[in-house]
Coordinates of C-alpha atoms in Angstrom, one line a residue:
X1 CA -5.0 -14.9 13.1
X2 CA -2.1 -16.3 11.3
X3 CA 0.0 -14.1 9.2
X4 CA 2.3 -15.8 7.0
X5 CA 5.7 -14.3 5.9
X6 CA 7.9 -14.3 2.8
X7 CA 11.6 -13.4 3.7
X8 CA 12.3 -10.9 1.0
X9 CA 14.2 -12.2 -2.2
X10 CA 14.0 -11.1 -5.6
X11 CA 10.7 -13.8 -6.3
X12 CA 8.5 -13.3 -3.2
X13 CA 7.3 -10.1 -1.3
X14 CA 7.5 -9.8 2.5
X15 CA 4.0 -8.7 2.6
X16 CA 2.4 -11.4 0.2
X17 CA -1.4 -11.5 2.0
X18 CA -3.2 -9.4 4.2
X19 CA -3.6 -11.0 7.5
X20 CA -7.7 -11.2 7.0
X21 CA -6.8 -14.0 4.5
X22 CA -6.8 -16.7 7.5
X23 CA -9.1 -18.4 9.5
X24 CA -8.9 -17.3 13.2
X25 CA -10.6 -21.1 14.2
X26 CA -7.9 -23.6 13.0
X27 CA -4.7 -22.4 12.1
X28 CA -3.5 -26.2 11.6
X29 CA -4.2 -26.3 7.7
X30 CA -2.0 -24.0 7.5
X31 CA 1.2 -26.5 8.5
X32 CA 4.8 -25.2 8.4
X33 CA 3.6 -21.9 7.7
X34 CA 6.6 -19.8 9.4
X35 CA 4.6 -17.0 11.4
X36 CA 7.0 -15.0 13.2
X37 CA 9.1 -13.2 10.0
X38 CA 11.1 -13.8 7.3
X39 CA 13.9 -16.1 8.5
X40 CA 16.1 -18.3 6.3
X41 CA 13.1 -21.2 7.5
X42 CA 10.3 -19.0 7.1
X43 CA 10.8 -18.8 3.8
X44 CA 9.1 -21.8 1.6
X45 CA 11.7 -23.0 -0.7
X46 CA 14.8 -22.0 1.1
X47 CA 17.4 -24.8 2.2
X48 CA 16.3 -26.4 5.2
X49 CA 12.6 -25.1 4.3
X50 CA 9.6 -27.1 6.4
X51 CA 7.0 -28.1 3.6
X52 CA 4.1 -25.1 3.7
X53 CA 0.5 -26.0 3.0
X54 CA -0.7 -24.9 -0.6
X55 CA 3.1 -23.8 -1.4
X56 CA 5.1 -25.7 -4.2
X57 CA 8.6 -24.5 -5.0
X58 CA 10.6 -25.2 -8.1
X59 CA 14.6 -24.1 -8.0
X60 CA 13.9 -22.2 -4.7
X61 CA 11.2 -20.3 -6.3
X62 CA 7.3 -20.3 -5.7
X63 CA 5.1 -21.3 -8.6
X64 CA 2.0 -22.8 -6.7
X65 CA -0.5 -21.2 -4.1
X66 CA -3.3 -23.7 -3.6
X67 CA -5.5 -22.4 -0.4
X68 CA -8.9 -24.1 -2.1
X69 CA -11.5 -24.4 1.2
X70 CA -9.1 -22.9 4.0
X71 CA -11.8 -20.6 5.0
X72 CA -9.8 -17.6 3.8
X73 CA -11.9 -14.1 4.7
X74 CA -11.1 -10.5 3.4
X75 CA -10.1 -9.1 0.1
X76 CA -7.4 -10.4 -1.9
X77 CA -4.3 -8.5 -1.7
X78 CA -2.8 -6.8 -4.7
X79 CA 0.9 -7.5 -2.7
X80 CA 0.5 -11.2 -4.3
X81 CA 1.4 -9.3 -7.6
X82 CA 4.9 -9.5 -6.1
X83 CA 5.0 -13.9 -6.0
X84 CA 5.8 -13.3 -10.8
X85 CA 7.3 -16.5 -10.3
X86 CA 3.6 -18.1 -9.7
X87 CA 2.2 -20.1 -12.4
X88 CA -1.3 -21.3 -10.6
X89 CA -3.1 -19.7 -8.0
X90 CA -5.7 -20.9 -6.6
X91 CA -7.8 -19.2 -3.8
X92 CA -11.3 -20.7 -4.7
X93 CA -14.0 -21.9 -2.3
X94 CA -13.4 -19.6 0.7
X95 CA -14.7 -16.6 1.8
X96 CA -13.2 -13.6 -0.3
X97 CA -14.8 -10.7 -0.8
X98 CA -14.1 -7.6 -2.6
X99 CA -13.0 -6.8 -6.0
X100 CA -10.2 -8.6 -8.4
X101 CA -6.9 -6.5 -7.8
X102 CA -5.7 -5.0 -10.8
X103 CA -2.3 -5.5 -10.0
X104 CA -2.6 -9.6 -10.8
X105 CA -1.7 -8.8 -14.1
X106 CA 1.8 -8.4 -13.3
X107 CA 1.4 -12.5 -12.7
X108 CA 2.5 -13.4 -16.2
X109 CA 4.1 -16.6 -15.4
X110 CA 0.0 -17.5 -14.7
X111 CA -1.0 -20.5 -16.2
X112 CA -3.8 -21.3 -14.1
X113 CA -6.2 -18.7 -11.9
X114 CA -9.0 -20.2 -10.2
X115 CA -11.0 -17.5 -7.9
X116 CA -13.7 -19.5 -8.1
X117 CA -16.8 -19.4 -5.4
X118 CA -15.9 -16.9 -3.4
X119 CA -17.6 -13.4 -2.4
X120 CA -16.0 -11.8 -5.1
X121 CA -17.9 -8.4 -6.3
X122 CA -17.2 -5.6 -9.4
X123 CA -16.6 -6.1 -13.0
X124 CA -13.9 -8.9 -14.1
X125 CA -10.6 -6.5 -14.5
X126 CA -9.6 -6.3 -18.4
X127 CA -6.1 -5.7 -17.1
X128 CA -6.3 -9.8 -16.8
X129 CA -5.6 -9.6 -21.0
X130 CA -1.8 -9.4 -19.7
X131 CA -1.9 -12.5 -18.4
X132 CA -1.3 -14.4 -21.9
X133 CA 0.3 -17.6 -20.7
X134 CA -2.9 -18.4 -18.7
X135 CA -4.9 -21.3 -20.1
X136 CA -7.7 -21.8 -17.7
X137 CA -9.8 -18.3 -16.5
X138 CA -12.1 -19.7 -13.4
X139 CA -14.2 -16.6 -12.0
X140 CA -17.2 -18.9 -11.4
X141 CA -19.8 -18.7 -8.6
X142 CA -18.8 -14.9 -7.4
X143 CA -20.8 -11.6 -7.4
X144 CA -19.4 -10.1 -10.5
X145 CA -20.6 -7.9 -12.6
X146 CA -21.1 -5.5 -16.0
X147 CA -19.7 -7.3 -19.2
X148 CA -17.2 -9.8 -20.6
X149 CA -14.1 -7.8 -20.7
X150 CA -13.5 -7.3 -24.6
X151 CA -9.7 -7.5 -23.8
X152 CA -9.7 -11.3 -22.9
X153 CA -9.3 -12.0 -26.3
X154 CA -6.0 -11.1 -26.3
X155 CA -5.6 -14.7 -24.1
X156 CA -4.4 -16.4 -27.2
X157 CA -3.6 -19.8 -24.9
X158 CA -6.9 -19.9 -23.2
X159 CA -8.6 -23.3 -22.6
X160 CA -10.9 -23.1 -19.9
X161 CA -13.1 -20.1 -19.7
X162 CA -15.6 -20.3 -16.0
X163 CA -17.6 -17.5 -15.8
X164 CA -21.2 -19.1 -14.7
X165 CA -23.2 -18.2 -11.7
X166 CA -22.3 -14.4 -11.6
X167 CA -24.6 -11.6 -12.3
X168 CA -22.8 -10.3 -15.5
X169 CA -24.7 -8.8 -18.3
X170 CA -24.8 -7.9 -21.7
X171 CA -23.8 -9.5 -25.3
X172 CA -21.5 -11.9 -25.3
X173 CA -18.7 -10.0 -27.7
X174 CA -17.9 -12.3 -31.2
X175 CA -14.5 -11.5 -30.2
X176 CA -14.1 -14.6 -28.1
X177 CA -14.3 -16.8 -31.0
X178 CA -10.9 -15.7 -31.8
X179 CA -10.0 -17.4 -28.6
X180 CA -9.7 -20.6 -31.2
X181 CA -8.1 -23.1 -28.4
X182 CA -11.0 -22.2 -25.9
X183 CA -12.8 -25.5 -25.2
X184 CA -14.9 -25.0 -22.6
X185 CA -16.9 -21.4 -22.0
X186 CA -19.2 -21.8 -19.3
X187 CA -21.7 -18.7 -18.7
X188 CA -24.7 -20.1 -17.7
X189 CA -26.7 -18.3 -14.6

């Protein structure tokens, strides 16, 4: 399996993903990944930094993770709380399974977080309401369940709302029309 590293700074943790995150059968889309530790190389935006799949760096700083259809496995690891720089993550068509970690609402940089068809299970965390730079919510397509946390109305910027294909219940709270830039809420079955 490959096991990325971050070399510690004060943007990126050491211990960013769980190794389950990768695909065991081809470890090539995973190009320039730096496997063997935090070296001045290994990490992403450092000088002399090799380019890393799904990694873009502004100012030597990580504000990208796109790993869309890597094949990713396992649970989502609350250590990615560490990457505050990040303004869009993306983990969505893979294989992740598991609950939403709490702790991604120390990501308030986030403009963008697409978890979208996955294996995703539990209730959509209302801890995600501290996330209010984010503009596009995309939990589509997952196992999630129980309500529409009442607390995403506190995501004053929100555009883009994708919570279709789940197995959520209940009323829809008249809360969300405060949301007034949402333009598209999708929560069809």
């Amino acid at each position: 399996t490959i096991s990325p590293s971050f070399s510690a700074s004060a943007t990126v943790s050491p211990t960013a993903f769980t190794p389950t995150m990768y695909p065991t059968i081809s470890p090539n889309i995973f190009t320039g990944w730096d496997c063997d530790g935090p070296t001045a190389v290994s990490f992403p935006c450092g000088t002399g930094a090799v380019s890393w799949t799904g990694v873009k760096c502004v100012n030597s700083t990580v504000v990208q993770l796109s790993l869309n259809e890597k094949g990713l496995s396992g649970t989502i690891s609350s250590s990615l709380s560490a990457i505050t720089s990040l303004t869009f993550l993306s983990l969505s068509g893979n294989q992740l399974s598991s609950t939403i970690p709490n702790e991604l609402s120390a990501l308030t940089n986030l403009i963008s977080l697409d978890l979208g068809t996955n294996l995703l299970t539990g209730a959509i965390p209302s801890t995600l309401s501290a996330l209010v730079k984010l503009q596009y919510l995309l939990l589509y397509t997952n196992r999630l369940i129980g309500q529409i946390p009442s607390e995403l109305i506190a995501l004053s910027r929100l555009r883009y709302l994708y919570l279709h294909e789940n197995r959520l219940i209940g009323p829809i709270s008249s809360e969300l029309s405060k949301l007034t830039k949402l333009t598209y809420l999708y929560l069809y079955e």
